[in-house]
Amino acid sequence: MSKDLNINVHHVARVEGHGNIVIDVKNGELKTVELQIVEAPRFFEAMLKGRRYPEPPQITARICGICAVGHTTASLRGLEDALGIEPSTQTLLLRKAILEAETLQSHVLHYYFLVAPDFFKASSVIPLAASHPEVIQRALRMKKLADDVITVIGGRHPHPISMVIDGFTRIPTESEIRGLLTRLKESLDKDIPPTLELFASLKFPAFERKTDYVSLKHPDEYAAYDGLIYSSETGETQPRDYKNKVKEEVVLHSSAKHAKGPFKPYMVGALSRFNNNHDQLSPAAKEAAKKLGLVAPCHNPFLISAAQVVESVHNLERMIYYFEELLGRGLKDESTVRQTLAGWSAKLPAVKKCWGVGAVEVPRGILFHEYRIDDDGLISGANCIIPTGQNLANIEADMRELVPRILDKPREEITLLLEMLVRAYDPCISCSAHLLKVDFV
Amino acid sequence: MSRTLVLGLGNTLLKDDGLGVKVIEQLSHHSLPAEIVNGATLGLSLLEILKSAERTVVVDAVDMGRPPGTLVRFSAEELLTLPESRNFSLHEIGLLEVLKIGQSLNEDFKNVIIIGVQPRDLTYGEELSPEVEARIPDVIELIKKEVG
């Protein structure tokens, strides 16, 4: 078929930050497929150089207002790997719980506020709130619960303040944990069934392209806090060898670096985790996958949103498990036996030149933080590889395969499908200014 | 129970966007009959905070296209007459979008007022422009009048 098509979506709506979709087809032949990232790069890595070694968690938390706990955790794990510190069981349980909470709030925001409007033919969540208030009330209630877990454990939402090297500056009280536990169980009973019903009723676009699914993998649990890097195509990689799997590449049309595997683009995020680790999901999450008809291996990127719904159920059940563990053990102030190290600590133990890597599953996929610390205790090098950067090449590969299959559809429909595809990946292109823009007349 | 909030918004890494948070930090040294809340870059979570209070004074950088440092006071109801941004996302979800969602859910924001200052510079950096910094005492005076 010979057809000309030129699509240029300036600033895709309902994604985090500024990205453009550019498609150019001449005589039925695909000339250009680009997801342009037009946002200014932010150079956090350069900002970290010369800082005292416990400072990165609080600084890198600011990379993102949605994944702040994820950045803090990856940063702490990278530094602890470098320093040879192994945190206590209590610290691990608290960190794992807060990480589940962050994934839950991010997923809820994505599938209810950014994805759902497409299926209700609403331009954004604002008209959707008017037409389906009960849906949005439920989403807000779920988000508030996850936010409250982050506030109780992290001391502040969205940017946690109590998470530091080798522990927490404040341990939650048992009554705080008990209160959250009751609400988590309620949410599992009351919010999850209608959520599953709603998302099971949506008809996601049918499109399959098999790719390399990359996530962490852990022998004992659905990997989130730690594990080996696992690729469905190339197998396992140690976190410290992450550069063998992830190569950052600068492309002309994007101010965000593209990360590609050694052979081809790969996908990170909820669907990769589901494909690689589905047999380790919590019982109710496995049921949820059945209800949504999500079966591994799934090669339809539009179903990332369905995998997020499944993971939300898992998030709730895991938090319940971690909180019951913590209450069973009794929460203890560990400051007499362990010295926590924060960016604001006056005196720091001397260190020898070292380096380390933290790899953590955050809502949108694997996040890597690598640090080099010098003999003077100052950061001499840092590298942060963000999930969205890893997905960009894969999104373009999807678009390259999707466009020829839908060329006979009307232009508006092609554009909408491409926007929905980009949105499905939940790309987080940046955190931007939150100021008000007001034109007073 | 009557609860009054002073809520500072903004990103302290984007120069003048950090105004709301800087004001909040200074207010913690004053004794006010109100709860001081650092809303920073919270988006949708602001809705729950606004709902929890009887009365809220929001402090934020407001781009009105006026000379830098211009101080304004307006109500949430006035703000709600403006159209929301097309590029809706959750990072960029601003106060206006939060209020619009709340309005759709039949929340009432009669008792929310906004004190704003026109920024000059929103590039990376932790310091405020001199024109904006110089306005902080006026902002604090205005807040005291509002909650006093």
XYZ file of C-alpha atoms in Angstrom:
589
model
C 0.000 0.000 0.000
C 1.391 3.402 -0.835
C 0.503 5.971 1.703
C 2.037 9.128 3.090
C 1.630 9.860 6.762
C 3.245 12.455 8.891
C 2.498 12.516 12.585
C 4.055 14.927 14.989
C 2.612 14.852 18.473
C 4.140 17.762 20.299
C 4.306 17.020 24.032
C 2.450 13.742 24.541
C -0.218 14.336 27.172
C -0.512 12.271 30.335
C 3.119 11.211 30.491
C 5.594 12.598 33.016
C 7.602 15.320 31.323
C 7.960 16.428 27.728
C 8.200 13.964 24.847
C 7.219 14.200 21.180
C 6.199 11.404 18.832
C 7.418 11.819 15.247
C 6.331 9.418 12.498
C 7.109 9.899 8.817
C 5.788 7.487 6.180
C 6.412 8.020 2.428
C 4.732 5.790 -0.166
C 3.868 3.299 2.520
C 7.494 3.091 3.656
C 8.397 4.005 7.200
C 11.100 6.699 7.114
C 11.221 8.037 10.664
C 10.015 6.716 14.013
C 11.146 8.731 16.973
C 10.145 9.334 20.528
C 11.869 12.642 21.021
C 12.821 13.653 24.509
C 12.984 17.412 24.530
C 13.447 18.017 28.164
C 16.690 19.527 29.402
C 18.996 16.955 31.019
C 19.568 17.536 34.676
C 23.096 16.348 35.437
C 22.381 14.903 38.871
C 25.475 12.723 38.528
C 27.717 15.776 38.217
C 25.961 17.375 41.178
C 26.969 14.437 43.400
C 30.701 14.692 42.767
C 32.602 16.019 45.757
C 29.729 15.463 48.224
C 30.285 13.544 51.497
C 29.502 9.873 51.052
C 26.157 9.665 52.944
C 24.650 12.593 50.991
C 23.462 10.951 47.718
C 20.220 9.342 49.046
C 18.678 12.686 49.992
C 19.908 14.410 46.820
C 18.942 11.668 44.359
C 15.503 11.328 45.966
C 14.828 14.659 44.249
C 15.317 13.126 40.798
C 11.686 12.094 41.053
C 8.562 13.086 42.977
C 6.942 9.708 42.322
C 9.877 7.317 42.738
C 11.697 9.166 45.519
C 11.709 6.094 47.769
C 13.090 4.017 44.883
C 15.953 6.446 44.293
C 16.677 6.655 48.019
C 16.714 2.844 48.265
C 18.918 2.321 45.179
C 21.254 5.007 46.482
C 21.472 3.464 49.970
C 22.052 0.014 48.510
C 24.788 1.321 46.175
C 26.555 3.051 49.082
C 26.144 0.098 51.446
C 27.498 -2.207 48.731
C 30.547 0.066 48.451
C 31.015 0.346 52.232
C 30.378 -3.355 52.916
C 27.440 -2.647 55.246
C 24.687 -5.230 55.746
C 21.603 -3.687 57.361
C 19.538 -5.416 60.064
C 16.491 -7.581 59.354
C 14.250 -4.839 60.767
C 15.761 -2.300 58.358
C 15.254 -4.676 55.439
C 11.606 -5.284 56.364
C 10.899 -1.553 56.671
C 12.683 -0.769 53.406
C 10.857 -3.541 51.548
C 7.504 -2.338 52.903
C 8.056 1.308 51.912
C 9.202 0.219 48.445
C 5.964 -1.758 47.954
C 4.004 1.323 49.083
C 5.713 3.529 46.537
C 5.066 1.087 43.715
C 1.412 0.901 44.758
C 0.884 4.682 44.731
C 2.675 5.059 41.403
C 0.725 2.214 39.763
C -2.618 3.521 41.076
C -1.850 6.956 39.684
C -0.846 5.513 36.361
C -3.673 3.110 35.657
C -6.470 5.173 37.174
C -5.402 8.722 36.361
C -3.367 8.462 33.159
C -4.520 5.267 31.407
C -8.199 4.943 32.359
C -9.281 8.220 30.666
C -8.374 6.684 27.260
C -10.957 3.944 27.790
C -13.658 6.330 28.949
C -12.985 8.644 26.000
C -12.095 11.372 28.482
C -9.314 13.869 27.748
C -7.995 13.632 31.289
C -8.960 12.530 34.759
C -10.790 15.804 35.409
C -13.870 15.038 33.254
C -13.567 11.415 34.445
C -13.857 12.559 38.057
C -17.114 14.287 37.136
C -18.600 11.329 35.230
C -17.286 8.483 37.450
C -16.670 10.004 40.894
C -16.687 6.604 42.666
C -13.765 5.409 40.506
C -11.670 8.443 41.335
C -12.628 8.382 45.032
C -11.411 4.782 45.181
C -8.159 5.658 43.402
C -7.580 8.566 45.781
C -8.264 6.341 48.786
C -5.725 3.746 47.576
C -3.165 6.443 46.876
C -3.685 8.040 50.285
C -3.113 4.690 51.990
C 0.175 4.147 50.122
C 1.227 7.753 50.823
C 0.528 7.238 54.522
C 2.746 4.134 54.602
C 5.522 6.232 53.017
C 5.004 9.015 55.565
C 5.025 6.642 58.548
C 8.154 4.732 57.477
C 9.992 7.436 55.553
C 9.076 10.342 57.818
C 8.006 12.504 54.890
C 6.166 12.126 51.607
C 7.166 12.203 48.780
C 10.870 12.601 49.647
C 11.669 10.363 52.623
C 13.914 11.828 55.302
C 14.381 9.005 57.803
C 15.976 6.454 55.422
C 19.742 6.548 55.912
C 22.772 4.274 55.623
C 22.335 1.205 57.854
C 18.906 2.061 59.203
C 16.311 4.683 59.972
C 16.584 7.868 62.007
C 13.110 7.117 63.373
C 11.400 3.759 63.770
C 7.591 3.716 63.374
C 5.565 2.885 66.487
C 3.632 -0.363 66.758
C 0.334 1.532 66.855
C 1.208 3.330 63.608
C 1.949 -0.018 61.947
C -1.215 -1.580 63.381
C -3.333 1.298 62.035
C -1.857 0.882 58.553
C -2.260 -2.888 58.691
C -6.016 -2.551 59.270
C -6.349 -0.174 56.341
C -4.236 -2.396 54.043
C -6.505 -5.370 54.754
C -9.590 -3.225 54.166
C -8.210 -2.014 50.851
C -7.505 -5.575 49.737
C -11.125 -6.497 50.560
C -12.919 -3.387 49.334
C -10.825 -1.551 46.733
C -9.284 -4.444 44.839
C -12.445 -6.302 43.665
C -13.974 -3.263 41.889
C -10.528 -2.352 40.497
C -10.196 -5.821 38.972
C -13.737 -5.684 37.658
C -13.096 -2.351 35.982
C -9.789 -3.298 34.352
C -11.068 -6.734 33.305
C -13.821 -4.935 31.381
C -11.426 -2.712 29.385
C -10.453 -3.794 25.904
C -6.728 -3.200 25.493
C -5.448 -2.839 21.905
C -4.256 -6.149 20.459
C -0.595 -5.865 19.501
C 2.238 -8.258 20.185
C 5.970 -7.859 19.785
C 8.240 -10.178 21.671
C 11.193 -8.413 23.211
C 13.825 -9.005 25.877
C 12.151 -8.765 29.308
C 14.584 -7.581 31.969
C 13.971 -7.429 35.709
C 15.598 -8.408 38.964
C 15.170 -12.036 40.010
C 15.415 -13.415 43.527
C 15.265 -17.053 44.609
C 12.892 -16.407 47.553
C 10.532 -13.640 46.475
C 9.047 -11.579 43.636
C 12.165 -9.440 43.317
C 11.909 -5.795 44.290
C 14.511 -4.788 46.879
C 17.322 -6.992 45.584
C 18.251 -9.839 43.280
C 20.253 -10.610 40.170
C 19.600 -8.875 36.873
C 17.645 -11.349 34.768
C 16.993 -11.167 31.032
C 14.496 -13.466 29.340
C 16.943 -13.633 26.395
C 20.427 -13.603 27.906
C 19.966 -14.900 31.466
C 21.571 -13.620 34.652
C 23.979 -10.755 35.283
C 25.422 -9.680 38.660
C 24.318 -6.147 39.656
C 27.974 -4.991 39.766
C 28.321 -6.091 36.120
C 25.238 -4.126 35.036
C 27.209 -2.405 32.280
C 27.475 -5.750 30.477
C 23.704 -5.668 30.096
C 22.987 -1.951 29.954
C 24.868 0.327 27.640
C 23.866 3.965 27.631
C 23.908 5.571 24.237
C 23.450 9.174 23.252
C 21.038 9.668 20.343
C 20.551 12.955 18.550
C 16.796 13.268 19.024
C 16.741 12.708 22.762
C 18.221 14.573 25.676
C 17.692 11.428 27.783
C 20.300 8.781 27.092
C 18.959 5.552 25.571
C 20.007 2.355 27.283
C 20.126 -0.810 25.171
C 21.100 -4.366 25.844
C 24.160 -5.729 24.023
C 22.030 -7.067 21.175
C 18.750 -5.194 21.031
C 16.288 -2.998 22.930
C 14.699 -4.460 26.047
C 11.748 -3.759 28.308
C 11.797 -3.091 32.042
C 8.835 -2.550 34.400
C 5.704 -4.312 35.565
C 5.260 -6.547 32.508
C 8.909 -7.682 32.526
C 8.669 -8.475 36.234
C 5.426 -10.336 35.646
C 6.866 -12.307 32.728
C 10.037 -13.251 34.607
C 8.712 -13.772 38.150
C 4.936 -14.402 37.925
C 5.164 -17.692 39.843
C 6.384 -15.744 42.904
C 3.406 -13.344 43.033
C 1.275 -13.348 46.189
C -1.807 -15.637 46.098
C -4.371 -12.862 45.541
C -2.154 -11.314 42.841
C -2.092 -14.629 40.980
C -5.896 -14.675 41.172
C -5.975 -11.100 39.908
C -3.866 -12.046 36.872
C -6.366 -14.805 36.083
C -9.288 -12.382 36.340
C -7.560 -9.950 33.994
C -6.616 -12.730 31.565
C -2.925 -11.870 31.923
C -0.797 -14.922 31.127
C 3.009 -15.087 31.075
C 4.808 -14.674 28.781
C 2.747 -11.723 27.563
C 4.139 -9.813 24.563
C 1.566 -7.002 24.397
C 3.057 -3.752 25.759
C -0.443 -2.251 26.182
C -0.908 -4.818 28.968
C 1.813 -3.216 31.098
C -1.134 -1.456 32.746
C -2.797 -4.805 33.507
C 0.477 -6.062 35.021
C 0.489 -2.928 37.199
C -2.997 -3.757 38.477
C -1.813 -7.284 39.332
C 1.254 -5.896 41.077
C -0.897 -3.552 43.180
C -2.583 -6.583 44.711
C 0.855 -8.053 45.370
C 2.025 -4.735 46.884
C -0.854 -4.771 49.383
C -0.287 -8.406 50.366
C 3.462 -7.916 50.749
C 3.006 -4.861 52.959
C 0.603 -6.869 55.132
C 3.220 -9.639 55.345
C 6.092 -7.243 56.225
C 4.014 -5.420 58.845
C 2.929 -8.671 60.484
C 6.576 -9.777 60.547
C 7.628 -6.458 62.115
C 4.896 -6.613 64.760
C 5.747 -10.258 65.500
C 9.404 -9.359 66.048
C 8.624 -6.149 67.931
C 9.973 -2.799 66.667
C 13.292 -1.859 68.235
C 15.428 1.238 68.395
C 18.701 -0.093 66.994
C 20.693 3.114 67.357
C 22.712 1.767 70.294
C 24.053 -1.151 68.273
C 24.325 0.433 64.828
C 25.510 3.848 63.728
C 23.252 5.215 61.038
C 24.947 7.629 58.654
C 23.074 10.552 57.146
C 24.098 13.437 54.901
C 23.869 15.703 57.939
C 25.918 13.466 60.304
C 28.625 15.610 61.911
C 31.262 12.894 62.177
C 31.708 10.125 59.652
C 33.839 7.012 59.979
C 36.912 7.121 57.738
C 36.618 5.107 54.535
C 38.964 3.614 51.991
C 38.486 4.072 48.271
C 35.591 1.820 47.231
C 32.713 1.451 44.811
C 29.323 -0.206 44.754
C 26.109 -0.706 42.822
C 22.497 -0.703 43.977
C 19.911 -2.296 41.684
C 16.285 -1.974 42.803
C 12.917 -2.569 41.118
C 10.982 0.704 41.174
C 7.518 1.216 39.611
C 8.813 1.635 36.034
C 11.590 -0.980 36.122
C 15.143 -1.607 37.316
C 16.924 1.411 38.683
C 20.727 1.362 38.963
C 22.806 3.641 41.163
C 26.591 3.287 41.121
C 28.958 5.241 43.378
C 32.687 5.638 43.700
C 33.965 6.925 47.023
C 37.505 8.251 47.468
C 39.874 7.904 50.461
C 38.766 11.378 51.632
C 35.145 10.138 51.953
C 33.942 12.248 49.032
C 31.963 10.917 46.070
C 34.305 10.772 43.074
C 31.830 9.309 40.583
C 28.156 8.479 40.276
C 25.966 6.885 37.635
C 22.179 6.616 37.772
C 20.358 4.578 35.114
C 16.658 5.302 35.146
C 14.033 2.785 33.926
C 12.483 5.131 31.377
C 15.885 5.563 29.686
C 16.074 1.780 29.364
C 12.594 1.599 27.804
C 12.931 4.388 25.206
C 14.627 2.229 22.540
C 12.034 -0.493 23.127
C 9.138 1.957 22.726
C 10.583 3.063 19.378
C 10.959 -0.577 18.309
C 7.292 -1.149 19.211
C 6.216 1.914 17.232
C 8.252 0.736 14.234
C 6.302 -2.509 14.236
C 2.923 -1.066 15.157
C 2.755 1.745 12.568
C 2.797 -0.444 9.400
C 0.039 -2.632 10.909
C -2.310 0.297 11.522
C -1.539 2.469 8.481
C -5.024 1.936 7.036
C -6.697 3.463 10.096
C -7.682 7.149 10.215
C -4.916 9.493 11.258
C -6.549 10.374 14.601
C -6.803 6.721 15.504
C -3.151 6.073 14.627
C -2.107 9.034 16.742
C -4.223 7.906 19.684
C -2.852 4.359 19.519
C 0.723 5.646 19.466
C 0.041 7.945 22.401
C -1.579 5.070 24.286
C 1.467 2.910 23.554
C 3.856 5.531 24.945
C 1.594 6.058 27.964
C 1.428 2.293 28.619
C 5.135 2.372 29.472
C 4.358 5.025 32.078
C 7.407 7.011 30.964
C 8.717 9.386 33.541
C 10.630 11.908 31.531
C 11.284 14.299 34.363
C 10.017 16.095 37.375
C 9.146 19.602 36.387
C 8.385 22.879 38.079
C 5.128 22.889 39.990
C 4.404 26.531 39.704
C 1.081 27.920 38.646
C 0.761 29.500 35.242
C -1.946 32.102 35.365
C -3.011 34.662 32.769
C -4.897 37.387 34.558
C -6.772 39.748 32.281
C -12.637 21.101 64.813
C -11.275 24.197 63.189
C -7.926 23.641 61.573
C -6.098 26.338 59.656
C -3.176 25.449 57.412
C -0.443 27.457 55.809
C 0.710 25.318 52.897
C 3.947 26.136 51.041
C 4.419 24.667 47.558
C 7.326 24.463 45.152
C 10.583 22.805 44.176
C 13.572 24.178 46.088
C 15.957 23.019 43.339
C 14.357 25.322 40.761
C 15.345 28.713 42.166
C 12.225 30.928 42.503
C 9.895 27.918 42.379
C 11.149 27.234 45.914
C 9.532 30.386 47.331
C 6.604 28.616 49.029
C 8.883 26.188 50.837
C 11.339 28.937 51.893
C 8.460 30.932 53.382
C 7.297 27.839 55.281
C 10.802 27.331 56.681
C 10.889 30.937 57.948
C 7.371 30.687 59.376
C 8.442 27.887 61.685
C 10.229 30.614 63.718
C 7.005 32.625 64.119
C 4.169 31.704 66.406
C 1.009 31.455 64.327
C -2.480 30.138 65.112
C -2.120 27.741 62.174
C -0.470 24.508 61.189
C 2.511 24.958 58.880
C 2.739 22.362 56.109
C 5.519 21.868 53.595
C 3.680 20.689 50.472
C 6.831 20.923 48.310
C 6.146 19.154 45.001
C 3.200 17.068 46.131
C 0.611 16.810 43.404
C -2.575 14.892 43.881
C -1.844 14.231 47.548
C -2.551 17.934 48.115
C -6.238 17.172 47.719
C -6.351 15.199 50.975
C -4.405 17.939 52.747
C -6.789 20.629 51.500
C -9.799 18.519 52.480
C -8.435 18.020 56.000
C -8.456 21.740 56.824
C -11.159 24.258 57.552
C -9.164 27.016 55.997
C -5.922 27.007 53.965
C -3.512 29.714 52.924
C -1.379 28.444 50.028
C 1.974 30.103 49.299
C 3.454 29.483 45.877
C 5.332 31.025 42.988
C 2.716 32.167 40.474
C 3.625 32.980 36.889
C 1.286 35.795 35.927
C 3.532 37.416 33.371
C 3.994 40.391 35.710
C 7.233 41.999 36.924
C 9.305 39.638 39.134
C 8.448 39.986 42.811
C 4.844 41.085 42.207
C 2.746 39.940 45.164
C -0.855 38.772 44.664
C -3.641 37.301 46.746
C -6.527 35.466 45.140
C -9.061 32.830 46.052
C -9.227 29.218 44.903
C -12.583 30.067 43.385
C -10.991 32.728 41.201
C -8.301 30.257 40.191
C -10.906 27.648 39.272
C -12.253 29.889 36.525
C -9.070 29.207 34.500
C -8.734 26.246 32.092
C -6.444 23.405 33.209
C -3.257 22.557 31.392
C -3.619 20.232 28.393
C -0.411 18.443 29.168
C -1.905 16.771 32.163
C 0.550 14.556 34.012
C 1.091 13.730 37.635
C 4.407 15.460 37.981
C 3.057 18.596 36.505
C -0.236 18.379 38.268
C -0.452 21.752 39.853
C -2.729 23.322 42.388
C -5.243 24.226 39.674
C -5.605 20.620 38.487
C -5.889 19.379 42.073
C -8.660 21.902 42.747
C -10.451 20.942 39.514
C -10.441 17.246 40.406
C -11.712 18.140 43.883
C -14.429 20.312 42.364
C -15.542 17.416 40.147
C -15.847 15.340 43.315
C -18.031 18.042 44.879
C -15.393 19.374 47.236
C -15.729 22.977 48.189
C -12.695 25.275 48.300
C -14.356 28.484 49.524
C -11.831 28.741 52.327
C -8.680 28.318 50.273
C -6.742 31.418 49.356
C -3.468 31.705 47.488
C -0.670 34.141 48.141
C 1.645 34.237 45.162
C 4.795 35.948 44.010
C 5.836 36.327 40.385
C 9.116 34.397 39.811
C 11.971 35.620 37.628
C 14.136 32.534 37.273
C 13.100 28.851 37.271
C 16.396 27.289 36.234
C 18.385 24.891 38.432
C 19.688 26.369 41.625
C 18.782 26.671 45.270
C 18.721 30.451 45.681
C 15.888 32.910 45.055
C 16.187 35.953 42.769
C 16.706 39.177 44.770
C 13.250 40.552 43.782
C 11.550 37.394 45.025
C 13.671 37.050 48.177
C 12.884 40.685 49.073
C 9.165 39.878 49.065
C 9.347 37.238 51.800
C 8.697 39.663 54.714
C 5.601 41.001 52.878
C 4.383 37.458 52.239
C 4.788 36.615 55.922
C 2.913 39.786 56.965
C 0.079 38.892 54.617
C -0.087 35.327 55.966
C -0.253 36.661 59.532
C -3.170 38.909 58.567
C -4.951 35.979 56.927
C -4.661 33.595 59.838
C -4.600 36.131 62.697
